[in-house]
Coordinates of C-alpha atoms in Angstrom, one line a residue:
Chain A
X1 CA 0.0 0.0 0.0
X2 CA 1.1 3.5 -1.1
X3 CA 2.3 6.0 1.9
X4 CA -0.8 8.2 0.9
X5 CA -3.1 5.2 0.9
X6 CA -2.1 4.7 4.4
X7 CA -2.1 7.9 5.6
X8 CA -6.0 8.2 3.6
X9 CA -6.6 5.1 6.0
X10 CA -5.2 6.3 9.4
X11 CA -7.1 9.5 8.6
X12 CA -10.0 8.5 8.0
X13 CA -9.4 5.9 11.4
X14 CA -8.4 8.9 13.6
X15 CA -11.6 10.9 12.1
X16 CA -14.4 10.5 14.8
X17 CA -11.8 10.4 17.7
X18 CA -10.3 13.4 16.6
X19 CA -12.9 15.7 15.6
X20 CA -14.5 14.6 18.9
X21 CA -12.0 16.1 20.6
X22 CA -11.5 19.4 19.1
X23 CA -15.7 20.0 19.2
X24 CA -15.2 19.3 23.2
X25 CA -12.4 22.1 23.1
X26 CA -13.9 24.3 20.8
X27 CA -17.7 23.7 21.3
X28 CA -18.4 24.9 17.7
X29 CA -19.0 21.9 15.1
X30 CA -17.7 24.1 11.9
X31 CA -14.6 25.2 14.2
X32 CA -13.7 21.9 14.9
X33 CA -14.3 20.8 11.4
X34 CA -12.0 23.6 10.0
X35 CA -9.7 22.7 12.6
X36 CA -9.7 18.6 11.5
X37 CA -9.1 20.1 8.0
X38 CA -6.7 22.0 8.6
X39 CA -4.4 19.0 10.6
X40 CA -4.7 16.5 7.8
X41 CA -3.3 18.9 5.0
X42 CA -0.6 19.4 7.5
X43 CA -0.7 15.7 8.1
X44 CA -0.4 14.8 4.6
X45 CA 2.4 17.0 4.0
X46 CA 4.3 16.2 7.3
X47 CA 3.6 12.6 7.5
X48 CA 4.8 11.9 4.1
X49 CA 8.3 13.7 4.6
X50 CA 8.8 12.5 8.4
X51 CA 6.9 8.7 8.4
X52 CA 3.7 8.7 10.2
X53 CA 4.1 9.7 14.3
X54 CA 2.8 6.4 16.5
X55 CA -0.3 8.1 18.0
X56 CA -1.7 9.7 14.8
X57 CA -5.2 10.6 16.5
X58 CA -2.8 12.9 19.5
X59 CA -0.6 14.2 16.4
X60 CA -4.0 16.0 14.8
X61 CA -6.2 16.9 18.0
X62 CA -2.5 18.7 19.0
X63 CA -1.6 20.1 15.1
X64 CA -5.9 21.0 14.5
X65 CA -6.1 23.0 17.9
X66 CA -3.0 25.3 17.7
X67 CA -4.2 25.6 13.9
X68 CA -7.6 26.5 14.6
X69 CA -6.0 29.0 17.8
X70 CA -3.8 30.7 15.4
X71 CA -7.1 31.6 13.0
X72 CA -8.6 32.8 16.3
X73 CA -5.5 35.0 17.6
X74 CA -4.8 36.7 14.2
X75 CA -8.5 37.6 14.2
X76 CA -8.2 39.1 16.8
X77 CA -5.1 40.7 16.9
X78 CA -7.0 42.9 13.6
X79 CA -9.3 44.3 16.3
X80 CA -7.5 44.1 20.3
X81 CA -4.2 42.2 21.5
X82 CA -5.5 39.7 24.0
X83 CA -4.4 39.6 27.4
X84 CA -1.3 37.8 27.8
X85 CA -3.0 34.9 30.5
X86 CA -5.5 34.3 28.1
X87 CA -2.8 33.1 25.7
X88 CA -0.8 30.9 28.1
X89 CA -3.8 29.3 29.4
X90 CA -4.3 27.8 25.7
X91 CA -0.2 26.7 25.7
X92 CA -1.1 23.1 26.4
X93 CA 1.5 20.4 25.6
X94 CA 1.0 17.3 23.9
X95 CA 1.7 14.9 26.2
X96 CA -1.1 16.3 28.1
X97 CA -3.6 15.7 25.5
X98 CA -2.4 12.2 24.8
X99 CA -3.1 11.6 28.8
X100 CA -6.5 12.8 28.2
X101 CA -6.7 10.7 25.2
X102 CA -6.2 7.5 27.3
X103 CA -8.9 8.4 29.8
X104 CA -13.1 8.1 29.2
X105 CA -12.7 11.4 27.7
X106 CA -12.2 9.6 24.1
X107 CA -15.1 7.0 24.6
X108 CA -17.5 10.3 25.6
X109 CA -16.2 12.5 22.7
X110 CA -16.6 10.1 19.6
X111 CA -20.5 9.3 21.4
X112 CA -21.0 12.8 21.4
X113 CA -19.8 13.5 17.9
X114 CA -21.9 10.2 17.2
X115 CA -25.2 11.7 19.1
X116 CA -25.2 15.1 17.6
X117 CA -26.2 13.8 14.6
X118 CA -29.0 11.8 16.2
X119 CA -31.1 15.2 17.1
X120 CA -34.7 14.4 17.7
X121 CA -36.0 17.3 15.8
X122 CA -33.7 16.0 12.8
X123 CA -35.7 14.2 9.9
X124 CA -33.9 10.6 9.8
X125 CA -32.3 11.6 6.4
X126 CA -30.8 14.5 7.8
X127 CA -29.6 12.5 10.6
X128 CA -27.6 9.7 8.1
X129 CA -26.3 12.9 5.7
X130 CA -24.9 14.2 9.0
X131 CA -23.4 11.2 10.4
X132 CA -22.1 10.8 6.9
X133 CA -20.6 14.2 6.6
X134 CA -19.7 14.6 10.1
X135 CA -18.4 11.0 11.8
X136 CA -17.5 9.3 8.3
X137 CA -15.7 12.5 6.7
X138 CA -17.8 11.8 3.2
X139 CA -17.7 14.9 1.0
X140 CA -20.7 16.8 0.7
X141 CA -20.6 15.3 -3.3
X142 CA -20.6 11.9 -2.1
X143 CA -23.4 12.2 -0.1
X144 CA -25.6 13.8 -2.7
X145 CA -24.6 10.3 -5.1
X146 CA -25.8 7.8 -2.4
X147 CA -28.9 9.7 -1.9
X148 CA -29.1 10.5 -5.7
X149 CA -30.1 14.3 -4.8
X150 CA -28.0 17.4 -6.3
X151 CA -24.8 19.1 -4.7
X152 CA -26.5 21.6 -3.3
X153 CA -30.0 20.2 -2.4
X154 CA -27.6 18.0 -0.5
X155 CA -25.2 20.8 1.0
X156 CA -28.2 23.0 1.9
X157 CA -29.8 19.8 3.8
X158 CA -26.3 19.6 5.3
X159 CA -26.4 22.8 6.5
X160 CA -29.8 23.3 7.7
X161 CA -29.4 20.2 10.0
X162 CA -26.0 21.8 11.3
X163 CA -28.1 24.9 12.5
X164 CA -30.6 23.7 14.2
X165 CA -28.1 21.1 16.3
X166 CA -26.1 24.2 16.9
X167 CA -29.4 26.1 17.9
X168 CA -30.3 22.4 20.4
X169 CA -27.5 23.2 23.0
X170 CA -25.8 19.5 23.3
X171 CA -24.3 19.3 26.5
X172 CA -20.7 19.3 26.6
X173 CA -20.0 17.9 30.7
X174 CA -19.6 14.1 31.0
X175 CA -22.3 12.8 30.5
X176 CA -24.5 10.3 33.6
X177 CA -24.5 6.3 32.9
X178 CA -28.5 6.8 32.3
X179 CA -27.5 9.7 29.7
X180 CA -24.4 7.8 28.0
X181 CA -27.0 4.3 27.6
X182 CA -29.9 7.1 26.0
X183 CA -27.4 8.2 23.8
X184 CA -26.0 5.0 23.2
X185 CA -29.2 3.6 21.9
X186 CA -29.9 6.7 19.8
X187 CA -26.5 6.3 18.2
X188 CA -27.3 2.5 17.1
X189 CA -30.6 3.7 15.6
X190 CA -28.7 5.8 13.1
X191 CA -26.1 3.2 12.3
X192 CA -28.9 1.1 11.5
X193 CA -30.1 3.8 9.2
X194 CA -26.9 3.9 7.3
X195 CA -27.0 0.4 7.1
X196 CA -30.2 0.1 5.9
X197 CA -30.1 3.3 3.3
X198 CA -27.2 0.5 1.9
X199 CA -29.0 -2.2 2.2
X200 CA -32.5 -1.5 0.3
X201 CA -32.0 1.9 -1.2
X202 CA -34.6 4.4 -0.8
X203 CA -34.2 6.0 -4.1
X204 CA -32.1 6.2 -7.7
X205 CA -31.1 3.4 -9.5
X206 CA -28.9 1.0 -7.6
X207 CA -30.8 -1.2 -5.3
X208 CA -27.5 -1.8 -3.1
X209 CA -25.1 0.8 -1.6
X210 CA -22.3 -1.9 -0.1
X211 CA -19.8 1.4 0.4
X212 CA -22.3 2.5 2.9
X213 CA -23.2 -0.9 4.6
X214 CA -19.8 -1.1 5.2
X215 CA -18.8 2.1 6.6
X216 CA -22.2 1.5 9.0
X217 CA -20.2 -2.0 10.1
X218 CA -16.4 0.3 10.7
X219 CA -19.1 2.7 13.0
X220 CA -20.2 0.1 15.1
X221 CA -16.9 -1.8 15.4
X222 CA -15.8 1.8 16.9
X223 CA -18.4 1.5 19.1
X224 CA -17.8 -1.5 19.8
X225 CA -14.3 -1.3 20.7
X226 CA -15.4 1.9 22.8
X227 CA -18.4 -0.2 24.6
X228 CA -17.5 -3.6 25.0
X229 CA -19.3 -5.1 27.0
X230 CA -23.2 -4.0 25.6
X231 CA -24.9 -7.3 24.1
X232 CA -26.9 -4.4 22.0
X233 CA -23.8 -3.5 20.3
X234 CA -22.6 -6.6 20.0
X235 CA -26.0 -7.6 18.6
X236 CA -26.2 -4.9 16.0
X237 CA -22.8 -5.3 14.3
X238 CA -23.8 -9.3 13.9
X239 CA -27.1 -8.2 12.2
X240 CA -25.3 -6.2 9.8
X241 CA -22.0 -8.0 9.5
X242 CA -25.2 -11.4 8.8
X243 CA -27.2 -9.4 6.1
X244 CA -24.1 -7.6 4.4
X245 CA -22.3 -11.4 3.7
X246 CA -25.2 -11.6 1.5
X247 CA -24.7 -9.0 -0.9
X248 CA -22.6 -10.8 -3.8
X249 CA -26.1 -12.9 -3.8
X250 CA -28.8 -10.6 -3.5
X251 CA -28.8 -9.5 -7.1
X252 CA -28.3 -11.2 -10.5
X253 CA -25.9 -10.3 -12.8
X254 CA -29.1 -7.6 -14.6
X255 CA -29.6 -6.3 -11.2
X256 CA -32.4 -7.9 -10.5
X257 CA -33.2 -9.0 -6.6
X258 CA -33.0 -12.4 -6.2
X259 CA -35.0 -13.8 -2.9
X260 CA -33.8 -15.8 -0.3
X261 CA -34.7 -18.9 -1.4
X262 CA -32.7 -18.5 -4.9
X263 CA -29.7 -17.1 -4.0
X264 CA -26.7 -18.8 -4.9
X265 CA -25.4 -19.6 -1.2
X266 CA -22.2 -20.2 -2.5
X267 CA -21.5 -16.5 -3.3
X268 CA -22.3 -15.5 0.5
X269 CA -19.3 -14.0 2.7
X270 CA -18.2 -16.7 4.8
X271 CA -15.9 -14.6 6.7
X272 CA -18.2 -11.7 7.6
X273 CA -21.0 -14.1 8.2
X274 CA -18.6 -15.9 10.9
X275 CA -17.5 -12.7 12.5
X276 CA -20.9 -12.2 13.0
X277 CA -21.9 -15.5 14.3
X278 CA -19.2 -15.0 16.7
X279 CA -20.4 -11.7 17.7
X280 CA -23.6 -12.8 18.6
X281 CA -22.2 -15.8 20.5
X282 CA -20.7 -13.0 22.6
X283 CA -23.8 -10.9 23.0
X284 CA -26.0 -13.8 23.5
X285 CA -23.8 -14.8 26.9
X286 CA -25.2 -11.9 28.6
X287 CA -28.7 -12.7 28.9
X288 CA -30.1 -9.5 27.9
X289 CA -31.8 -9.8 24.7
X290 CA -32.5 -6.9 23.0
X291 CA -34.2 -6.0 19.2
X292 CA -30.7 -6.4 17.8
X293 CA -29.6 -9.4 18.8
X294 CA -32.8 -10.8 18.4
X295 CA -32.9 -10.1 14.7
X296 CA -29.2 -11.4 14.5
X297 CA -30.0 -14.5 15.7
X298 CA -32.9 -14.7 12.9
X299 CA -30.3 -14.0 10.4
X300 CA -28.1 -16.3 12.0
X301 CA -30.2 -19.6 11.1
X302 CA -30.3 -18.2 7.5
X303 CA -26.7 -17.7 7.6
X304 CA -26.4 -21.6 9.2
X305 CA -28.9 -23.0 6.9
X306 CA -26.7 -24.6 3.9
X307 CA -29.9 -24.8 1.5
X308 CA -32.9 -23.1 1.8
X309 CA -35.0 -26.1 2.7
X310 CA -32.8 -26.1 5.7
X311 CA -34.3 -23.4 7.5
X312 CA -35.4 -23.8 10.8
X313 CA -38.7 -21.9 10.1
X314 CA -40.1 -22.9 13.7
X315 CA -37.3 -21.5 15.4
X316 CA -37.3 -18.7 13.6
X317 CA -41.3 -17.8 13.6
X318 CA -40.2 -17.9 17.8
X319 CA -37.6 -15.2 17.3
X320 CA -40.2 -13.4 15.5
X321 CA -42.4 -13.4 18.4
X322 CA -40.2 -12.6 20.8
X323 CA -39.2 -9.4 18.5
X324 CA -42.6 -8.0 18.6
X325 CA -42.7 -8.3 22.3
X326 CA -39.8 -6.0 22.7
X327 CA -40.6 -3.8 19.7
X328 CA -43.9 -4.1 18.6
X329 CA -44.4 -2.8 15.0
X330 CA -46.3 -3.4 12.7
X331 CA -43.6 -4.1 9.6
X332 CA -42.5 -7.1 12.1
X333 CA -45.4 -8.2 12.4
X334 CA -45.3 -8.6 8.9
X335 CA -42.1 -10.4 8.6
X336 CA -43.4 -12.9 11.2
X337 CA -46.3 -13.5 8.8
X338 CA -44.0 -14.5 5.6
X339 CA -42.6 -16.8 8.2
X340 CA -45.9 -18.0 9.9
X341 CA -46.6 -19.0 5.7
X342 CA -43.7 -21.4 6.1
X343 CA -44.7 -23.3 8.6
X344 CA -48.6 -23.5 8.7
X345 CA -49.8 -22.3 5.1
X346 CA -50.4 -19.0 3.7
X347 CA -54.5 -18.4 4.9
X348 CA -52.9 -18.1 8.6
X349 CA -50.5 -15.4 7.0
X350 CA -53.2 -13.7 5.2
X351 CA -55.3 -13.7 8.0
X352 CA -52.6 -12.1 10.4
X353 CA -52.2 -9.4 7.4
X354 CA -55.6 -7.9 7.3
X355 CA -55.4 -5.9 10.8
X356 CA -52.1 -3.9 9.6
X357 CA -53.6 -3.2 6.5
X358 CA -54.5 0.7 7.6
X359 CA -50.8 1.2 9.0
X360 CA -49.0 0.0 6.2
X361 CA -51.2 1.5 3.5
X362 CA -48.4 3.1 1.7
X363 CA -45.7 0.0 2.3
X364 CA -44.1 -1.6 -0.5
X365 CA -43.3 -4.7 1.1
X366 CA -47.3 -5.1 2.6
X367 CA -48.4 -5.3 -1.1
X368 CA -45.5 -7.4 -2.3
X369 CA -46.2 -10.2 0.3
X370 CA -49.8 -9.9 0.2
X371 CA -49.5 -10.6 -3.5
X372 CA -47.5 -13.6 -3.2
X373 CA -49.5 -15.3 -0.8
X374 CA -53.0 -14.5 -2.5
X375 CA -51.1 -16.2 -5.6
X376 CA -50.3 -19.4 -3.3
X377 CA -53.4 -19.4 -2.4
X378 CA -54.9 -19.4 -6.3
X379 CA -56.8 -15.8 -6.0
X380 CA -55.1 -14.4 -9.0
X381 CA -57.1 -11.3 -9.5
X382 CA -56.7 -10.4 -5.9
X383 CA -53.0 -10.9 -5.8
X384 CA -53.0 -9.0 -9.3
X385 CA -54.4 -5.5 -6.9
X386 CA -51.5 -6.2 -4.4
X387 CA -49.0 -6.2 -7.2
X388 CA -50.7 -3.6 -8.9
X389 CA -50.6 -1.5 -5.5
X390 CA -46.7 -2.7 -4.5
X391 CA -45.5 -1.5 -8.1
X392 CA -46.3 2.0 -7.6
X393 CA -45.0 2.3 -3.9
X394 CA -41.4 0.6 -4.9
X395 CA -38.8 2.7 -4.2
X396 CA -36.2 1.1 -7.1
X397 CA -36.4 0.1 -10.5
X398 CA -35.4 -3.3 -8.9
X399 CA -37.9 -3.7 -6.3
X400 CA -40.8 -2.1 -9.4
X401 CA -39.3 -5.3 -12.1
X402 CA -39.4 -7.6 -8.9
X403 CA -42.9 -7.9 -9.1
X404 CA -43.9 -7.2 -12.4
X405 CA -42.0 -10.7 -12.6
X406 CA -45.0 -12.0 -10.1
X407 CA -47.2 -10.3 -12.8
X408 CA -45.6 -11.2 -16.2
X409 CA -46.2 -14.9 -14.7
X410 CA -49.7 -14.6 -13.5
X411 CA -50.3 -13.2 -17.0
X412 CA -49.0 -16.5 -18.2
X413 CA -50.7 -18.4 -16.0
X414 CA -54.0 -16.8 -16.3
X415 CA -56.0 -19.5 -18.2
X416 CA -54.8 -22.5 -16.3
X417 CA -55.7 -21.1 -13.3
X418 CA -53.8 -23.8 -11.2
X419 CA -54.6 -25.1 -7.7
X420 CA -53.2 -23.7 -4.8
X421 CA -49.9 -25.3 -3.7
X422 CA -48.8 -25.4 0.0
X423 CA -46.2 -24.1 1.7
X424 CA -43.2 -25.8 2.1
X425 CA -42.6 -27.6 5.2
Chain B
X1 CA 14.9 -23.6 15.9
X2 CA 11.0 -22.3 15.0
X3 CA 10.0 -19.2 15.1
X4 CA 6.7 -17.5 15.4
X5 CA 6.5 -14.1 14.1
X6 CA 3.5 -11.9 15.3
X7 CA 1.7 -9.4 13.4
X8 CA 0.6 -6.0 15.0
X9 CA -0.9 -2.9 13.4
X10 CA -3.7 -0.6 14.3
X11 CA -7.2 -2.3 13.5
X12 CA -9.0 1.0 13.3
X13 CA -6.6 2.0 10.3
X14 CA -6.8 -1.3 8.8
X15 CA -10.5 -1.2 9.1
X16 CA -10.5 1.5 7.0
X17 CA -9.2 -0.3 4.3
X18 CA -11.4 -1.0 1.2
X19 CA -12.0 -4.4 0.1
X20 CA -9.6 -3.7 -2.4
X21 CA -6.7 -2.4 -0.3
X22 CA -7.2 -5.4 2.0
X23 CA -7.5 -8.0 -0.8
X24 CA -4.3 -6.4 -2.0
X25 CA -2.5 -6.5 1.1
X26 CA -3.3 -10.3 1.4
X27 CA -2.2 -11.1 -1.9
X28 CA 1.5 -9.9 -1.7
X29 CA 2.2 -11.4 1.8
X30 CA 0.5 -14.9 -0.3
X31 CA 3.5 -14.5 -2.4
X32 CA 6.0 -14.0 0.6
X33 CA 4.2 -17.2 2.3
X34 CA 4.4 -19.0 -0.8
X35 CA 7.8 -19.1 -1.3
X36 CA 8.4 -20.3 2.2
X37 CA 5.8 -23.4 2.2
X38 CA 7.3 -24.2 -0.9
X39 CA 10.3 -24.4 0.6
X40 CA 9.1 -25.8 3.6
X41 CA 9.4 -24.0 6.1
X42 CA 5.9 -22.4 6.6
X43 CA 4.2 -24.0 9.7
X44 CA 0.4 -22.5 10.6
X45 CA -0.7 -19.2 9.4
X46 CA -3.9 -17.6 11.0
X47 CA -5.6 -14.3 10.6
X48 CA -7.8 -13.6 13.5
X49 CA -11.0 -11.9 13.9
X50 CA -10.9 -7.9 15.1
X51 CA -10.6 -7.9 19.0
X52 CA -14.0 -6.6 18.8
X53 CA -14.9 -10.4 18.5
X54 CA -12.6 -11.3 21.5
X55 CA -13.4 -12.3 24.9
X56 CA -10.8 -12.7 27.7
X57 CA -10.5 -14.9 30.6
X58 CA -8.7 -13.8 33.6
X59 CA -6.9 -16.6 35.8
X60 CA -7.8 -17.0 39.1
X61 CA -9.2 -18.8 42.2
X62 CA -12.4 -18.0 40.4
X63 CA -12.0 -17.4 36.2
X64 CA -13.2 -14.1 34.9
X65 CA -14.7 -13.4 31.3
X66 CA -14.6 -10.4 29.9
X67 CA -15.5 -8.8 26.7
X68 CA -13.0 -7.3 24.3
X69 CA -9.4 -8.0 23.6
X70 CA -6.3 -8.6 26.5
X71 CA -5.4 -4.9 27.7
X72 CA -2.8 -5.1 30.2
X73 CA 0.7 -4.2 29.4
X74 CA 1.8 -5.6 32.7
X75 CA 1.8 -9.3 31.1
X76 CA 3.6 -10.7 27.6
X77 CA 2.3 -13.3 25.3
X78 CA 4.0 -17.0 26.2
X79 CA 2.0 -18.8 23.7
X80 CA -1.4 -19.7 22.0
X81 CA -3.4 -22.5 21.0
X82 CA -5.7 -22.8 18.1
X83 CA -8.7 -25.2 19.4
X84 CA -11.6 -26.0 17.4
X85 CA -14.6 -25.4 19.2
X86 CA -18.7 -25.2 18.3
X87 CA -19.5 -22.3 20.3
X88 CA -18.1 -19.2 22.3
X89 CA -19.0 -21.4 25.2
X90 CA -16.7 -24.2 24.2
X91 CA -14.1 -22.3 23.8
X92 CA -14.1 -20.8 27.4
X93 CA -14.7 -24.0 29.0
X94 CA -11.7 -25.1 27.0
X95 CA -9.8 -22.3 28.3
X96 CA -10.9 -23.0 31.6
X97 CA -9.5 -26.0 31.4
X98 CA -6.4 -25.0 30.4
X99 CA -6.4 -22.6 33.0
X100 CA -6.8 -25.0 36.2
X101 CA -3.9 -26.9 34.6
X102 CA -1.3 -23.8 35.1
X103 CA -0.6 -22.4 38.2
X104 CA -0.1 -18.9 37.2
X105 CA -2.2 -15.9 36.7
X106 CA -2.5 -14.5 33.6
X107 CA -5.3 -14.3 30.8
X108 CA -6.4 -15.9 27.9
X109 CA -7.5 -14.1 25.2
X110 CA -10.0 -15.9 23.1
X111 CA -10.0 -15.0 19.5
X112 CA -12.0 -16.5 16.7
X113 CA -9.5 -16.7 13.2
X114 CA -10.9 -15.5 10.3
X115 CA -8.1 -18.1 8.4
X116 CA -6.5 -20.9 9.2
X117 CA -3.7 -22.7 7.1
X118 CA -2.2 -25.5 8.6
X119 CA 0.8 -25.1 6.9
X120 CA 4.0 -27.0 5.9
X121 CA 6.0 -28.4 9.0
X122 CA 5.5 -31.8 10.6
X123 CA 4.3 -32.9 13.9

């Protein structure tokens, strides 16, 4: 690897711990942002010439705040000298700063920079496009391509969710244990985000964004590493690091989804998929289930299932129930019926479908299941609505050609008007 | 004489790598290990798991797990096993074991490997 590979690498590494930092010291997000800037040109011209120092994250929270001091004393050396205490009292050394590295200060400073971005009051794609821009370091233009909206549409989103975070007073003390676990859990919700705007994209034309399931997984291996002892955490990066090792499988080589049951399980990441088996081991030794870990142990039995017709439907229809119980919603709900089809037939799916039909009116996925298991059960022209329905509420050209397949074959199928076939067991 | 030679470098820079870089980085240290087990004199090569997947177990009257990697700069690696075991859970009894058989203190750290090549040398 090239020197300014590395050095691309470390800096992006050092990012959140860094910036953390400086927005602690400088209380000012766009300060501190300036100030990270400003420490990797330096870096990059430095680190290059003199090898890269051993604690790079020190090297830029020392370089970015006597950068972003200078800025500050020659503005105001235009208008008043300062008093001469007032200047000393900012000569910190570095070995001081790499002692405060080492402490809980680090751990508190990245959630912070993490929790930020999770304001209430932010819309949940302002919240990723922060997290993006802010933690991760993506470029404003980078953003505005994974959520396939212009520069500035993007930038101006960007900007609007910076004011009003700067306008919601984020408190800068240590936070208590019930504060750090509140903004813990906030912080997973918007990994999940990322994750999932990667996953199944909500717009444009690629169905799949694995650059930003991936940089999702680095988040929560940093939180991880910062929390390790939370089964949540633990439970969240095995649901991803499960559902990413699917990728290479989820789409044929037109870009067309390909379901569960026909993906070639040959193509699935083996290693990822054991790093997550192995976090879940770990998370599942505490005792304390959680939504997270409950969902990575239903991705878990696909993972361990070598066929399809291995699936241990029953255990998972379980894990199901025990997710709505700690999170009831109504899109699980529906996920437990595709499973509940499995194992006892698709009339005891439909049936569980009818009472979330007013809350998931406007849900793709409602319509696309509904569909399939009207067709299973031989109503044709009923499943033909759903698809109808599903068709215009898909969000990509490859969820839309998804079920025109459903509907291209029913076409086909319309005279011979076949008898229902039952689940497999 | 054998020699094991261990392999240390920041994971959070390393886990900023692209697929690419790391799929690069694997292929010329393949060609490095090549040569050897041609000649050889490669024994077991492992790559393990980020020490976000570790657990430790601290020694004792009464053994200790823990979550995350060993962190105490107090103590120096002696040696390591590589056990194959079903579950987390087999692995820390197995460790356990291990433990009441050695007097000292001390930790294991027990890390999942992401590869395993048995490699060249005989028993």
């Amino acid at each position: 690897m090239t020197d300014l590979a590395w050095i691309h690498a470390a800096l992006t590494a050092a990012r959140p711990q860094v910036l953390g930092a400086l927005l602690r010291y400088f209380r000012d997000l766009d300060t501190a942002e300036e100030a990270f800037q400003e420490a990797s040109l330096r870096a990059l011209q430095n680190w290059v010439k003199n090898g890269p120092p051993r604690d790079p994250a020190a090297w830029l929270i020392f370089v970015g705040r006597n950068a972003a001091l200078d800025v500050t004393r020659r503005q105001k050396k235009q208008t008043e000298l300062p008093p001469e205490e007032a200047i000393s009292d900012l000569e910190d050394t570095e070995e001081e700063i790499a002692e405060r590295l080492d402490g809980a200060h680090y751990r508190d400073d990245v959630l912070r920079l993490l929790f930020i971005c999770c304001h209430p009051e932010l819309p949940a794609t302002q919240q990723i496009a922060l997290a993006l821009r802010i933690v991760s370091g993506l470029s404003v233009a980078e953003i505005a391509r994974a959520f396939v909206v212009g520069e500035s549409a993007m930038e101006q989103r960007i900007t609007r969710a910076k004011n009003r975070i700067a306008e919601a007073d984020v408190p800068f003390g240590p936070p208590s244990a019930t504060e750090r676990a509140e903004r813990l859990a906030a912080v997973l919700v918007v990994i999940y985000l990322i994750f999932n705007e990667g996953y199944s994209a909500s717009g444009g034309e690629a169905h799949i964004r694995a650059s930003l399931c991936e940089e999702a997984i680095r988040l929560s291996r940093l939180l991880l590493r910062l929390f390790p002892s939370e089964p949540e955490v633990m439970g969240l990066s095995a649901l991803m690091l499960l559902q990413h090792a699917r990728t290479a499988a989820r789409l044929d080589d037109e870009g067309a989804i390909v379901l569960l049951e026909d993906q070639d399980r040959s193509k699935w990441d083996r290693d990822l998929m054991a790093e997550g088996l192995a976090l879940l081991d770990k998370a599942i030794r505490h005792r304390s289930p959680g939504p997270y870990q409950v969902q990575a142990a239903i991705a878990a039995l696909h993972a361990r299932a070598q066929r399809f017709d291995d699936t241990d439907w029953t255990e998972i229809e379980i894990l199901y129930g025990t997710l709505e119980r700690l999170q009831p919603s109504p899109v699980i709900t529906l996920n437990r019926a595709v499973v509940v089809a499995k194992v006892r037939g698709p009339a005891a799916a439909l049936e569980m479908l009818e009472p979330l039909a007013t809350r998931l009116s406007s849900y793709f996925h409602f319509f696309g299941v509904k569909g399939a298991l009207l067709l299973q059960l031989g109503r044709a022209d009923d499943a033909r609505i759903a698809f109808d329905r599903a068709i215009a509420l898909a969000h990509t050209p490859a969820e839309a050609a998804h079920i025109r397949l459903h509907l291209d074959r029913l076409a086909k199928d319309g005279a011979s008007k076949r008898a229902t076939s039952p689940a497999k067991q | 004489m054998l020699y094991a030679i261990l392999c240390y470098d920041s994971e959070q820079v390393t886990g900023a790598w692209t697929k690419e870089q790391d799929a690069a980085a694997i292929a010329n240290l393949e060609v490095v290990q090549d040569k050897l087990r041609k000649a050889g004199r490669l024994g077991p090569v492992a790559r393990l798991m980020p020490t976000t997947a570790a657990t430790t177990l601290r020694k004792g009257k009464e053994a200790v797990v823990l979550d995350g990697p060993f962190a105490e700069t107090k103590e120096q690696l002696l040696g390591f096993y590589v056990v194959d075991c079903a579950s987390l859970e087999e692995a820390i009894e197995t460790a356990k074991d291990l433990g009441r058989a050695s007097s000292s203190n001390g930790c294991f750290e027990i890390r999942p490997l992401m590869l395993f090549k048995p490699g060249a040398l005989g028993a």
